[in-house]
Amino acid sequence: HVSSICHIYSHAHTPSFIHTVSYDGTVRGLDLNAQAFISRFEAPESQDDMWFTDACEFQEPSTNPFSSSSSGSGSAATSSSENMLFVSRSDGFVSLIDFRKGSKGSSGYAWSADMGYKVQSVQHWPTSSNHILTANAGKGTSAGDYAGLIRVWDIRMMIKSNSNSSANQSKA
């Protein structure tokens, strides 16, 4: 990476493979067995235009709304959870990276949505694969700047509209 790391994670069934997500718009994997880093994703946007602010692993893939072939089988669940990652971006978007679609270019984003504000953090809801949580960035010093505002989004609605609609969010 050429910038700081904003998220690091590993999966229980592959603990010797560690993912790192950087502000520079890249995701790398460290294979501890091979003692090598592998480039998993490079954002198509310039680092001058946006940077990753946070990331979280896709959870509960057996009910994956992004896949028409969600079978709920163990092998499909393992494949999806290891290959999909939500990233929050400084330009106000949340994107889903699907590592199976390539490591560079817009085809690497399976889905993106404009949240309408600079997103500081994203989390996949732990009990429902259909919801994400976002927290906005801001200082809270001006009207309309809701520092620390947390929102719950139904991604099924966001996929249908692919836009920021107030019907798709709940404010906390």
CSV table of N, CA and C in Angstrom, one decimal:
chain,number,residue,atom,x,y,z
A,1,HIS,N,0.8,-1.2,0.0
A,1,HIS,CA,0.0,0.0,0.0
A,1,HIS,C,0.9,1.2,0.0
A,2,VAL,N,0.3,2.3,-0.6
A,2,VAL,CA,1.1,3.6,-0.5
A,2,VAL,C,0.4,4.6,0.5
A,3,SER,N,-0.6,4.1,1.2
A,3,SER,CA,-1.2,4.9,2.2
A,3,SER,C,-1.5,4.0,3.4
A,4,SER,N,-2.1,4.6,4.4
A,4,SER,CA,-2.4,3.9,5.7
A,4,SER,C,-3.5,2.9,5.5
A,5,ILE,N,-3.4,1.9,6.3
A,5,ILE,CA,-4.4,0.8,6.3
A,5,ILE,C,-5.6,1.3,7.2
A,6,CYS,N,-6.9,1.1,6.6
A,6,CYS,CA,-8.1,1.5,7.3
A,6,CYS,C,-8.8,0.3,7.9
A,7,HIS,N,-8.5,-0.9,7.4
A,7,HIS,CA,-9.2,-2.1,7.8
A,7,HIS,C,-8.4,-3.4,7.6
A,8,ILE,N,-8.4,-4.3,8.5
A,8,ILE,CA,-7.7,-5.6,8.4
A,8,ILE,C,-8.6,-6.7,8.8
A,9,TYR,N,-8.6,-7.8,8.1
A,9,TYR,CA,-9.5,-8.9,8.5
A,9,TYR,C,-9.0,-10.2,8.0
A,10,SER,N,-9.5,-11.3,8.6
A,10,SER,CA,-9.2,-12.7,8.1
A,10,SER,C,-10.4,-13.5,8.4
A,11,HIS,N,-10.5,-14.6,7.7
A,11,HIS,CA,-11.7,-15.5,7.9
A,11,HIS,C,-11.2,-16.7,8.8
A,12,ALA,N,-12.2,-17.2,9.6
A,12,ALA,CA,-11.8,-18.3,10.5
A,12,ALA,C,-11.3,-19.5,9.8
A,13,HIS,N,-11.8,-19.9,8.7
A,13,HIS,CA,-11.4,-21.1,8.0
A,13,HIS,C,-10.2,-20.9,7.1
A,14,THR,N,-9.7,-19.6,7.0
A,14,THR,CA,-8.4,-19.4,6.3
A,14,THR,C,-7.6,-18.3,7.1
A,15,PRO,N,-7.2,-18.7,8.3
A,15,PRO,CA,-6.6,-17.7,9.2
A,15,PRO,C,-5.2,-17.3,8.7
A,16,SER,N,-4.6,-18.0,7.8
A,16,SER,CA,-3.3,-17.7,7.3
A,16,SER,C,-3.3,-16.7,6.1
A,17,PHE,N,-4.5,-16.3,5.7
A,17,PHE,CA,-4.7,-15.3,4.6
A,17,PHE,C,-5.3,-14.1,5.2
A,18,ILE,N,-4.6,-13.0,5.3
A,18,ILE,CA,-5.1,-11.7,5.9
A,18,ILE,C,-5.3,-10.7,4.8
A,19,HIS,N,-6.4,-10.0,4.9
A,19,HIS,CA,-6.8,-8.9,3.9
A,19,HIS,C,-6.4,-7.6,4.6
A,20,THR,N,-5.9,-6.7,3.8
A,20,THR,CA,-5.7,-5.3,4.3
A,20,THR,C,-6.4,-4.4,3.3
A,21,VAL,N,-7.1,-3.4,3.8
A,21,VAL,CA,-7.8,-2.4,3.0
A,21,VAL,C,-7.1,-1.0,3.3
A,22,SER,N,-6.8,-0.3,2.3
A,22,SER,CA,-6.0,1.0,2.5
A,22,SER,C,-6.8,2.2,2.0
A,23,TYR,N,-6.5,3.3,2.6
A,23,TYR,CA,-7.0,4.6,2.1
A,23,TYR,C,-6.7,4.8,0.7
A,24,ASP,N,-5.6,4.2,0.1
A,24,ASP,CA,-5.2,4.4,-1.3
A,24,ASP,C,-6.2,3.7,-2.3
A,25,GLY,N,-7.2,3.1,-1.8
A,25,GLY,CA,-8.2,2.4,-2.7
A,25,GLY,C,-7.8,1.0,-3.2
A,26,THR,N,-6.9,0.4,-2.4
A,26,THR,CA,-6.5,-1.0,-2.7
A,26,THR,C,-6.8,-1.9,-1.6
A,27,VAL,N,-7.0,-3.2,-2.0
A,27,VAL,CA,-7.2,-4.3,-1.1
A,27,VAL,C,-6.1,-5.3,-1.4
A,28,ARG,N,-5.3,-5.7,-0.4
A,28,ARG,CA,-4.3,-6.7,-0.6
A,28,ARG,C,-4.5,-7.8,0.3
A,29,GLY,N,-4.0,-9.0,-0.1
A,29,GLY,CA,-4.1,-10.2,0.7
A,29,GLY,C,-2.7,-10.6,1.1
A,30,LEU,N,-2.4,-10.9,2.3
A,30,LEU,CA,-1.2,-11.4,2.8
A,30,LEU,C,-1.3,-12.9,3.0
A,31,ASP,N,-0.7,-13.7,2.2
A,31,ASP,CA,-0.7,-15.2,2.3
A,31,ASP,C,0.5,-15.5,3.2
A,32,LEU,N,0.3,-15.8,4.5
A,32,LEU,CA,1.3,-16.1,5.4
A,32,LEU,C,2.1,-17.4,5.1
A,33,ASN,N,1.4,-18.4,4.5
A,33,ASN,CA,2.1,-19.6,4.0
A,33,ASN,C,3.1,-19.4,2.9
A,34,ALA,N,2.7,-18.6,1.9
A,34,ALA,CA,3.6,-18.3,0.8
A,34,ALA,C,4.5,-17.1,1.1
A,35,GLN,N,4.2,-16.4,2.2
A,35,GLN,CA,4.9,-15.2,2.6
A,35,GLN,C,5.0,-14.2,1.5
A,36,ALA,N,3.8,-13.9,1.0
A,36,ALA,CA,3.6,-12.9,-0.1
A,36,ALA,C,2.3,-12.2,-0.1
A,37,PHE,N,2.4,-10.9,-0.5
A,37,PHE,CA,1.2,-10.1,-0.7
A,37,PHE,C,0.6,-10.3,-2.1
A,38,ILE,N,-0.7,-10.3,-2.2
A,38,ILE,CA,-1.4,-10.5,-3.4
A,38,ILE,C,-2.3,-9.3,-3.6
A,39,SER,N,-2.3,-8.6,-4.7
A,39,SER,CA,-3.2,-7.5,-5.0
A,39,SER,C,-4.6,-8.1,-5.3
A,40,ARG,N,-5.6,-7.7,-4.5
A,40,ARG,CA,-6.9,-8.2,-4.7
A,40,ARG,C,-7.8,-7.2,-5.4
A,41,PHE,N,-7.6,-5.9,-5.2
A,41,PHE,CA,-8.5,-4.9,-5.9
A,41,PHE,C,-7.8,-3.6,-5.9
A,42,GLU,N,-8.0,-2.8,-7.0
A,42,GLU,CA,-7.5,-1.5,-7.1
A,42,GLU,C,-8.7,-0.6,-7.6
A,43,ALA,N,-9.0,0.4,-6.8
A,43,ALA,CA,-10.2,1.2,-7.2
A,43,ALA,C,-9.9,1.9,-8.5
A,44,PRO,N,-11.0,2.0,-9.4
A,44,PRO,CA,-10.8,2.7,-10.7
A,44,PRO,C,-10.6,4.2,-10.5
A,45,GLU,N,-11.1,4.7,-9.4
A,45,GLU,CA,-11.0,6.2,-9.2
A,45,GLU,C,-9.6,6.6,-8.8
A,46,SER,N,-9.2,7.8,-9.0
A,46,SER,CA,-7.9,8.3,-8.6
A,46,SER,C,-7.9,8.5,-7.1
A,47,GLN,N,-6.8,8.4,-6.4
A,47,GLN,CA,-6.7,8.7,-5.0
A,47,GLN,C,-7.0,10.1,-4.7
A,48,ASP,N,-6.8,11.0,-5.7
A,48,ASP,CA,-7.1,12.4,-5.6
A,48,ASP,C,-8.6,12.6,-5.5
A,49,ASP,N,-9.4,11.7,-6.1
A,49,ASP,CA,-10.9,11.8,-6.2
A,49,ASP,C,-11.6,11.2,-5.0
A,50,MET,N,-11.0,10.1,-4.5
A,50,MET,CA,-11.7,9.5,-3.4
A,50,MET,C,-10.7,8.5,-2.7
A,51,TRP,N,-11.0,8.1,-1.5
A,51,TRP,CA,-10.2,7.1,-0.8
A,51,TRP,C,-11.1,6.3,0.0
A,52,PHE,N,-10.7,5.0,0.3
A,52,PHE,CA,-11.5,4.2,1.2
A,52,PHE,C,-11.4,4.7,2.6
A,53,THR,N,-12.5,4.7,3.3
A,53,THR,CA,-12.5,5.2,4.7
A,53,THR,C,-12.7,4.0,5.7
A,54,ASP,N,-13.3,2.9,5.2
A,54,ASP,CA,-13.6,1.8,6.1
A,54,ASP,C,-14.0,0.6,5.2
A,55,ALA,N,-14.1,-0.6,5.7
A,55,ALA,CA,-14.5,-1.8,5.0
A,55,ALA,C,-15.1,-2.8,6.0
A,56,CYS,N,-15.9,-3.6,5.5
A,56,CYS,CA,-16.4,-4.8,6.3
A,56,CYS,C,-16.7,-5.9,5.4
A,57,GLU,N,-16.6,-7.1,5.9
A,57,GLU,CA,-16.8,-8.3,5.1
A,57,GLU,C,-18.3,-8.5,4.9
A,58,PHE,N,-18.6,-9.1,3.7
A,58,PHE,CA,-20.0,-9.5,3.5
A,58,PHE,C,-20.3,-10.7,4.4
A,59,GLN,N,-21.5,-10.7,5.0
A,59,GLN,CA,-21.9,-11.7,5.9
A,59,GLN,C,-23.1,-12.4,5.4
A,60,GLU,N,-23.4,-13.6,5.9
A,60,GLU,CA,-24.5,-14.4,5.6
A,60,GLU,C,-24.8,-14.5,4.1
A,61,PRO,N,-23.9,-15.0,3.4
A,61,PRO,CA,-24.1,-15.1,1.9
A,61,PRO,C,-25.2,-16.0,1.4
A,62,SER,N,-25.7,-16.9,2.3
A,62,SER,CA,-26.8,-17.8,1.8
A,62,SER,C,-28.0,-17.0,1.4
A,63,THR,N,-28.1,-15.8,1.9
A,63,THR,CA,-29.3,-14.9,1.5
A,63,THR,C,-28.8,-13.7,0.8
A,64,ASN,N,-27.7,-13.9,0.0
A,64,ASN,CA,-27.1,-12.8,-0.7
A,64,ASN,C,-28.0,-12.2,-1.7
A,65,PRO,N,-28.4,-10.9,-1.6
A,65,PRO,CA,-29.3,-10.3,-2.5
A,65,PRO,C,-28.6,-9.9,-3.8
A,66,PHE,N,-27.3,-10.0,-3.9
A,66,PHE,CA,-26.5,-9.7,-5.1
A,66,PHE,C,-26.4,-10.8,-6.0
A,67,SER,N,-26.8,-12.0,-5.6
A,67,SER,CA,-26.6,-13.2,-6.4
A,67,SER,C,-27.9,-13.8,-6.7
A,68,SER,N,-28.2,-14.2,-8.0
A,68,SER,CA,-29.4,-14.9,-8.3
A,68,SER,C,-29.3,-16.3,-8.0
A,69,SER,N,-28.1,-16.8,-7.7
A,69,SER,CA,-28.0,-18.3,-7.5
A,69,SER,C,-27.6,-18.6,-6.0
A,70,SER,N,-28.2,-17.9,-5.1
A,70,SER,CA,-28.0,-18.1,-3.7
A,70,SER,C,-28.6,-19.4,-3.3
A,71,SER,N,-27.7,-20.4,-3.1
A,71,SER,CA,-28.2,-21.8,-2.8
A,71,SER,C,-28.2,-22.1,-1.3
A,72,GLY,N,-27.4,-21.3,-0.5
A,72,GLY,CA,-27.4,-21.6,0.9
A,72,GLY,C,-26.5,-22.8,1.2
A,73,SER,N,-25.8,-23.3,0.3
A,73,SER,CA,-24.9,-24.5,0.5
A,73,SER,C,-23.6,-24.0,1.2
A,74,GLY,N,-23.0,-24.8,1.9
A,74,GLY,CA,-21.7,-24.4,2.6
A,74,GLY,C,-20.7,-23.9,1.7
A,75,SER,N,-20.5,-24.6,0.5
A,75,SER,CA,-19.4,-24.1,-0.4
A,75,SER,C,-19.7,-22.8,-1.0
A,76,ALA,N,-21.0,-22.5,-1.3
A,76,ALA,CA,-21.3,-21.2,-1.9
A,76,ALA,C,-21.2,-20.1,-0.8
A,77,ALA,N,-21.5,-20.5,0.4
A,77,ALA,CA,-21.4,-19.5,1.5
A,77,ALA,C,-19.9,-19.1,1.7
A,78,THR,N,-19.0,-20.1,1.7
A,78,THR,CA,-17.6,-19.8,1.9
A,78,THR,C,-17.1,-19.0,0.7
A,79,SER,N,-17.5,-19.3,-0.5
A,79,SER,CA,-17.0,-18.6,-1.7
A,79,SER,C,-17.4,-17.1,-1.6
A,80,SER,N,-18.7,-16.9,-1.3
A,80,SER,CA,-19.2,-15.5,-1.3
A,80,SER,C,-18.6,-14.7,-0.2
A,81,SER,N,-18.5,-15.2,1.0
A,81,SER,CA,-18.1,-14.5,2.1
A,81,SER,C,-16.6,-14.1,2.0
A,82,GLU,N,-15.8,-14.9,1.3
A,82,GLU,CA,-14.4,-14.6,1.1
A,82,GLU,C,-14.2,-13.7,0.0
A,83,ASN,N,-15.1,-13.6,-0.9
A,83,ASN,CA,-14.9,-12.8,-2.1
A,83,ASN,C,-15.7,-11.5,-2.2
A,84,MET,N,-16.4,-11.1,-1.2
A,84,MET,CA,-17.2,-9.9,-1.2
A,84,MET,C,-16.9,-9.0,0.0
A,85,LEU,N,-16.7,-7.7,-0.3
A,85,LEU,CA,-16.3,-6.8,0.7
A,85,LEU,C,-17.0,-5.4,0.5
A,86,PHE,N,-17.7,-4.9,1.5
A,86,PHE,CA,-18.2,-3.5,1.4
A,86,PHE,C,-17.1,-2.5,1.8
A,87,VAL,N,-17.0,-1.4,1.0
A,87,VAL,CA,-16.1,-0.4,1.4
A,87,VAL,C,-16.9,1.0,1.4
A,88,SER,N,-16.6,1.8,2.4
A,88,SER,CA,-17.1,3.1,2.4
A,88,SER,C,-16.0,4.0,1.8
A,89,ARG,N,-16.5,5.1,1.2
A,89,ARG,CA,-15.6,5.9,0.4
A,89,ARG,C,-15.8,7.4,0.8
A,90,SER,N,-14.7,8.1,0.6
A,90,SER,CA,-14.7,9.6,1.0
A,90,SER,C,-15.6,10.4,0.1
A,91,ASP,N,-16.0,9.9,-1.1
A,91,ASP,CA,-16.8,10.6,-2.0
A,91,ASP,C,-18.3,10.4,-1.7
A,92,GLY,N,-18.7,9.7,-0.6
A,92,GLY,CA,-20.1,9.5,-0.3
A,92,GLY,C,-20.7,8.2,-0.8
A,93,PHE,N,-19.9,7.4,-1.4
A,93,PHE,CA,-20.5,6.1,-1.9
A,93,PHE,C,-20.1,5.0,-1.0
A,94,VAL,N,-20.9,4.0,-0.9
A,94,VAL,CA,-20.6,2.7,-0.4
A,94,VAL,C,-20.6,1.7,-1.6
A,95,SER,N,-19.6,0.9,-1.7
A,95,SER,CA,-19.5,0.0,-2.8
A,95,SER,C,-19.3,-1.4,-2.3
A,96,LEU,N,-19.7,-2.4,-3.1
A,96,LEU,CA,-19.5,-3.8,-2.8
A,96,LEU,C,-18.5,-4.3,-3.8
A,97,ILE,N,-17.3,-4.7,-3.3
A,97,ILE,CA,-16.3,-5.3,-4.2
A,97,ILE,C,-16.5,-6.8,-4.2
A,98,ASP,N,-16.5,-7.3,-5.5
A,98,ASP,CA,-16.6,-8.7,-5.7
A,98,ASP,C,-15.2,-9.1,-6.3
A,99,PHE,N,-14.4,-9.8,-5.5
A,99,PHE,CA,-13.0,-10.1,-6.0
A,99,PHE,C,-13.0,-11.0,-7.2
A,100,ARG,N,-14.1,-11.7,-7.4
A,100,ARG,CA,-14.2,-12.6,-8.5
A,100,ARG,C,-14.4,-11.9,-9.9
A,101,LYS,N,-14.7,-10.6,-9.8
A,101,LYS,CA,-14.9,-9.8,-11.1
A,101,LYS,C,-13.7,-9.2,-11.6
A,102,GLY,N,-12.5,-9.4,-11.0
A,102,GLY,CA,-11.3,-8.8,-11.5
A,102,GLY,C,-10.7,-7.9,-10.4
A,103,SER,N,-9.4,-7.6,-10.6
A,103,SER,CA,-8.7,-6.8,-9.5
A,103,SER,C,-8.7,-5.3,-9.8
A,104,LYS,N,-8.9,-4.9,-11.1
A,104,LYS,CA,-8.8,-3.5,-11.4
A,104,LYS,C,-10.0,-3.0,-12.3
A,105,GLY,N,-10.5,-1.8,-12.1
A,105,GLY,CA,-11.5,-1.3,-13.0
A,105,GLY,C,-12.8,-1.3,-12.4
A,106,SER,N,-13.8,-0.7,-13.0
A,106,SER,CA,-15.1,-0.5,-12.5
A,106,SER,C,-15.8,-1.9,-12.4
A,107,SER,N,-15.4,-2.9,-13.1
A,107,SER,CA,-16.0,-4.2,-13.1
A,107,SER,C,-15.8,-4.8,-11.7
A,108,GLY,N,-14.8,-4.3,-10.9
A,108,GLY,CA,-14.6,-4.9,-9.6
A,108,GLY,C,-15.7,-4.5,-8.6
A,109,TYR,N,-16.4,-3.4,-8.8
A,109,TYR,CA,-17.5,-3.0,-8.0
A,109,TYR,C,-18.7,-3.8,-8.4
A,110,ALA,N,-19.3,-4.6,-7.6
A,110,ALA,CA,-20.5,-5.4,-7.9
A,110,ALA,C,-21.7,-4.4,-7.8
A,111,TRP,N,-21.5,-3.4,-7.0
A,111,TRP,CA,-22.6,-2.4,-6.7
A,111,TRP,C,-22.1,-1.2,-6.0
A,112,SER,N,-22.6,-0.1,-6.3
A,112,SER,CA,-22.3,1.2,-5.6
A,112,SER,C,-23.5,2.0,-5.4
A,113,ALA,N,-23.6,2.8,-4.3
A,113,ALA,CA,-24.7,3.7,-4.1
A,113,ALA,C,-24.2,4.9,-3.4
A,114,ASP,N,-24.8,6.0,-3.8
A,114,ASP,CA,-24.4,7.3,-3.2
A,114,ASP,C,-25.3,7.5,-2.0
A,115,MET,N,-24.6,7.7,-0.8
A,115,MET,CA,-25.2,7.8,0.4
A,115,MET,C,-25.7,9.2,0.7
A,116,GLY,N,-25.2,10.2,-0.1
A,116,GLY,CA,-25.6,11.6,0.1
A,116,GLY,C,-24.8,12.3,1.1
A,117,TYR,N,-23.7,11.7,1.6
A,117,TYR,CA,-22.8,12.4,2.6
A,117,TYR,C,-21.5,11.6,2.6
A,118,LYS,N,-20.5,12.2,3.2
A,118,LYS,CA,-19.2,11.5,3.3
A,118,LYS,C,-19.4,10.4,4.3
A,119,VAL,N,-19.1,9.2,3.9
A,119,VAL,CA,-19.2,8.0,4.7
A,119,VAL,C,-17.9,7.7,5.5
A,120,GLN,N,-18.0,7.7,6.8
A,120,GLN,CA,-16.8,7.4,7.6
A,120,GLN,C,-16.7,5.9,7.8
A,121,SER,N,-17.8,5.2,8.0
A,121,SER,CA,-17.8,3.8,8.4
A,121,SER,C,-18.9,3.0,7.8
A,122,VAL,N,-18.7,1.8,7.5
A,122,VAL,CA,-19.8,0.9,7.0
A,122,VAL,C,-19.7,-0.4,7.8
A,123,GLN,N,-20.8,-1.0,8.1
A,123,GLN,CA,-20.9,-2.3,8.7
A,123,GLN,C,-22.1,-3.1,8.1
A,124,HIS,N,-21.8,-4.4,7.8
A,124,HIS,CA,-22.9,-5.2,7.4
A,124,HIS,C,-23.7,-5.7,8.6
A,125,TRP,N,-25.0,-5.6,8.6
A,125,TRP,CA,-25.8,-5.9,9.7
A,125,TRP,C,-25.6,-7.4,10.1
A,126,PRO,N,-25.3,-7.7,11.4
A,126,PRO,CA,-24.9,-9.1,11.7
A,126,PRO,C,-26.0,-10.2,11.6
A,127,THR,N,-27.3,-9.7,11.6
A,127,THR,CA,-28.3,-10.7,11.6
A,127,THR,C,-29.2,-10.7,10.3
A,128,SER,N,-28.8,-9.8,9.4
A,128,SER,CA,-29.6,-9.7,8.1
A,128,SER,C,-28.6,-9.3,7.0
A,129,SER,N,-28.5,-10.1,6.0
A,129,SER,CA,-27.6,-9.8,4.9
A,129,SER,C,-28.2,-8.6,4.0
A,130,ASN,N,-29.5,-8.2,4.3
A,130,ASN,CA,-30.1,-7.2,3.6
A,130,ASN,C,-29.9,-5.8,4.1
A,131,HIS,N,-29.1,-5.6,5.2
A,131,HIS,CA,-29.0,-4.3,5.7
A,131,HIS,C,-27.5,-4.0,6.0
A,132,ILE,N,-27.2,-2.7,5.8
A,132,ILE,CA,-25.9,-2.1,6.2
A,132,ILE,C,-26.1,-0.9,7.1
A,133,LEU,N,-25.1,-0.6,7.9
A,133,LEU,CA,-25.1,0.5,8.7
A,133,LEU,C,-24.0,1.5,8.2
A,134,THR,N,-24.3,2.7,8.1
A,134,THR,CA,-23.3,3.7,7.8
A,134,THR,C,-23.2,4.8,8.8
A,135,ALA,N,-22.0,5.4,9.0
A,135,ALA,CA,-21.9,6.5,9.9
A,135,ALA,C,-21.2,7.6,9.0
A,136,ASN,N,-21.8,8.8,9.2
A,136,ASN,CA,-21.2,9.9,8.3
A,136,ASN,C,-20.1,10.6,9.1
A,137,ALA,N,-19.3,11.3,8.2
A,137,ALA,CA,-18.2,12.1,8.8
A,137,ALA,C,-18.6,13.5,8.8
A,138,GLY,N,-18.0,14.2,9.7
A,138,GLY,CA,-18.3,15.7,9.8
A,138,GLY,C,-18.0,16.2,11.2
A,139,LYS,N,-18.0,17.5,11.3
A,139,LYS,CA,-17.6,18.1,12.5
A,139,LYS,C,-18.8,18.5,13.4
A,140,GLY,N,-20.0,18.5,12.7
A,140,GLY,CA,-21.2,18.9,13.4
A,140,GLY,C,-21.3,20.4,13.7
A,141,THR,N,-20.6,21.2,13.0
A,141,THR,CA,-20.5,22.6,13.3
A,141,THR,C,-21.4,23.5,12.4
A,142,SER,N,-22.0,22.9,11.4
A,142,SER,CA,-22.9,23.6,10.5
A,142,SER,C,-24.2,22.9,10.3
A,143,ALA,N,-25.2,23.7,9.9
A,143,ALA,CA,-26.6,23.2,9.7
A,143,ALA,C,-26.5,22.1,8.6
A,144,GLY,N,-27.1,21.0,8.9
A,144,GLY,CA,-27.1,19.9,7.9
A,144,GLY,C,-25.9,19.0,8.0
A,145,ASP,N,-25.0,19.3,8.9
A,145,ASP,CA,-23.8,18.4,9.1
A,145,ASP,C,-24.1,17.6,10.4
A,146,TYR,N,-24.6,16.4,10.2
A,146,TYR,CA,-24.9,15.6,11.3
A,146,TYR,C,-23.8,14.6,11.7
A,147,ALA,N,-22.8,15.2,12.4
A,147,ALA,CA,-21.7,14.4,12.8
A,147,ALA,C,-22.1,13.2,13.7
A,148,GLY,N,-21.6,12.0,13.3
A,148,GLY,CA,-21.9,10.8,14.1
A,148,GLY,C,-23.3,10.2,13.8
A,149,LEU,N,-24.0,10.7,12.8
A,149,LEU,CA,-25.3,10.2,12.4
A,149,LEU,C,-25.1,8.7,11.9
A,150,ILE,N,-25.8,7.8,12.4
A,150,ILE,CA,-25.8,6.4,12.0
A,150,ILE,C,-27.1,6.1,11.2
A,151,ARG,N,-27.0,5.5,10.1
A,151,ARG,CA,-28.1,5.1,9.3
A,151,ARG,C,-28.2,3.7,9.0
A,152,VAL,N,-29.4,3.1,8.9
A,152,VAL,CA,-29.6,1.7,8.5
A,152,VAL,C,-30.2,1.7,7.1
A,153,TRP,N,-29.6,1.0,6.2
A,153,TRP,CA,-30.0,1.0,4.8
A,153,TRP,C,-30.5,-0.4,4.4
A,154,ASP,N,-31.6,-0.5,3.7
A,154,ASP,CA,-32.0,-1.8,3.2
A,154,ASP,C,-31.4,-1.9,1.8
A,155,ILE,N,-30.4,-2.8,1.6
A,155,ILE,CA,-29.7,-2.8,0.3
A,155,ILE,C,-30.6,-3.4,-0.8
A,156,ARG,N,-31.6,-4.2,-0.5
A,156,ARG,CA,-32.5,-4.6,-1.5
A,156,ARG,C,-33.2,-3.5,-2.2
A,157,MET,N,-33.6,-2.5,-1.5
A,157,MET,CA,-34.2,-1.3,-2.1
A,157,MET,C,-33.2,-0.5,-2.8
A,158,MET,N,-32.0,-0.4,-2.3
A,158,MET,CA,-30.9,0.3,-3.0
A,158,MET,C,-30.5,-0.3,-4.3
A,159,ILE,N,-30.6,-1.6,-4.4
A,159,ILE,CA,-30.2,-2.3,-5.6
A,159,ILE,C,-31.3,-2.0,-6.7
A,160,LYS,N,-32.6,-2.0,-6.3
A,160,LYS,CA,-33.7,-1.7,-7.2
A,160,LYS,C,-33.6,-0.3,-7.7
A,161,SER,N,-33.4,0.7,-6.8
A,161,SER,CA,-33.4,2.1,-7.3
A,161,SER,C,-32.0,2.6,-7.6
A,162,ASN,N,-31.0,2.0,-7.0
A,162,ASN,CA,-29.6,2.4,-7.2
A,162,ASN,C,-29.4,3.9,-7.0
A,163,SER,N,-30.2,4.4,-6.1
A,163,SER,CA,-30.1,5.8,-5.8
A,163,SER,C,-30.3,6.0,-4.3
A,164,ASN,N,-30.1,7.2,-3.8
A,164,ASN,CA,-30.2,7.6,-2.4
A,164,ASN,C,-31.7,8.1,-2.2
A,165,SER,N,-32.5,7.2,-1.7
A,165,SER,CA,-33.9,7.6,-1.5
A,165,SER,C,-34.2,7.5,0.0
A,166,SER,N,-35.0,8.5,0.5
A,166,SER,CA,-35.3,8.5,1.9
A,166,SER,C,-36.1,7.3,2.3
A,167,ALA,N,-36.8,6.7,1.4
A,167,ALA,CA,-37.6,5.5,1.7
A,167,ALA,C,-36.7,4.3,2.0
A,168,ASN,N,-35.4,4.3,1.6
A,168,ASN,CA,-34.6,3.2,1.8
A,168,ASN,C,-33.7,3.3,3.1
A,169,GLN,N,-33.9,4.3,3.9
A,169,GLN,CA,-33.0,4.5,5.1
A,169,GLN,C,-33.9,4.7,6.3
A,170,SER,N,-33.2,4.4,7.4
A,170,SER,CA,-33.8,4.7,8.8
A,170,SER,C,-32.7,5.5,9.5
A,171,LYS,N,-33.1,6.6,10.2
A,171,LYS,CA,-32.1,7.3,10.9
A,171,LYS,C,-32.1,6.9,12.3
A,172,ALA,N,-30.9,6.8,12.9
A,172,ALA,CA,-30.7,6.4,14.3
A,172,ALA,C,-30.2,7.5,15.1
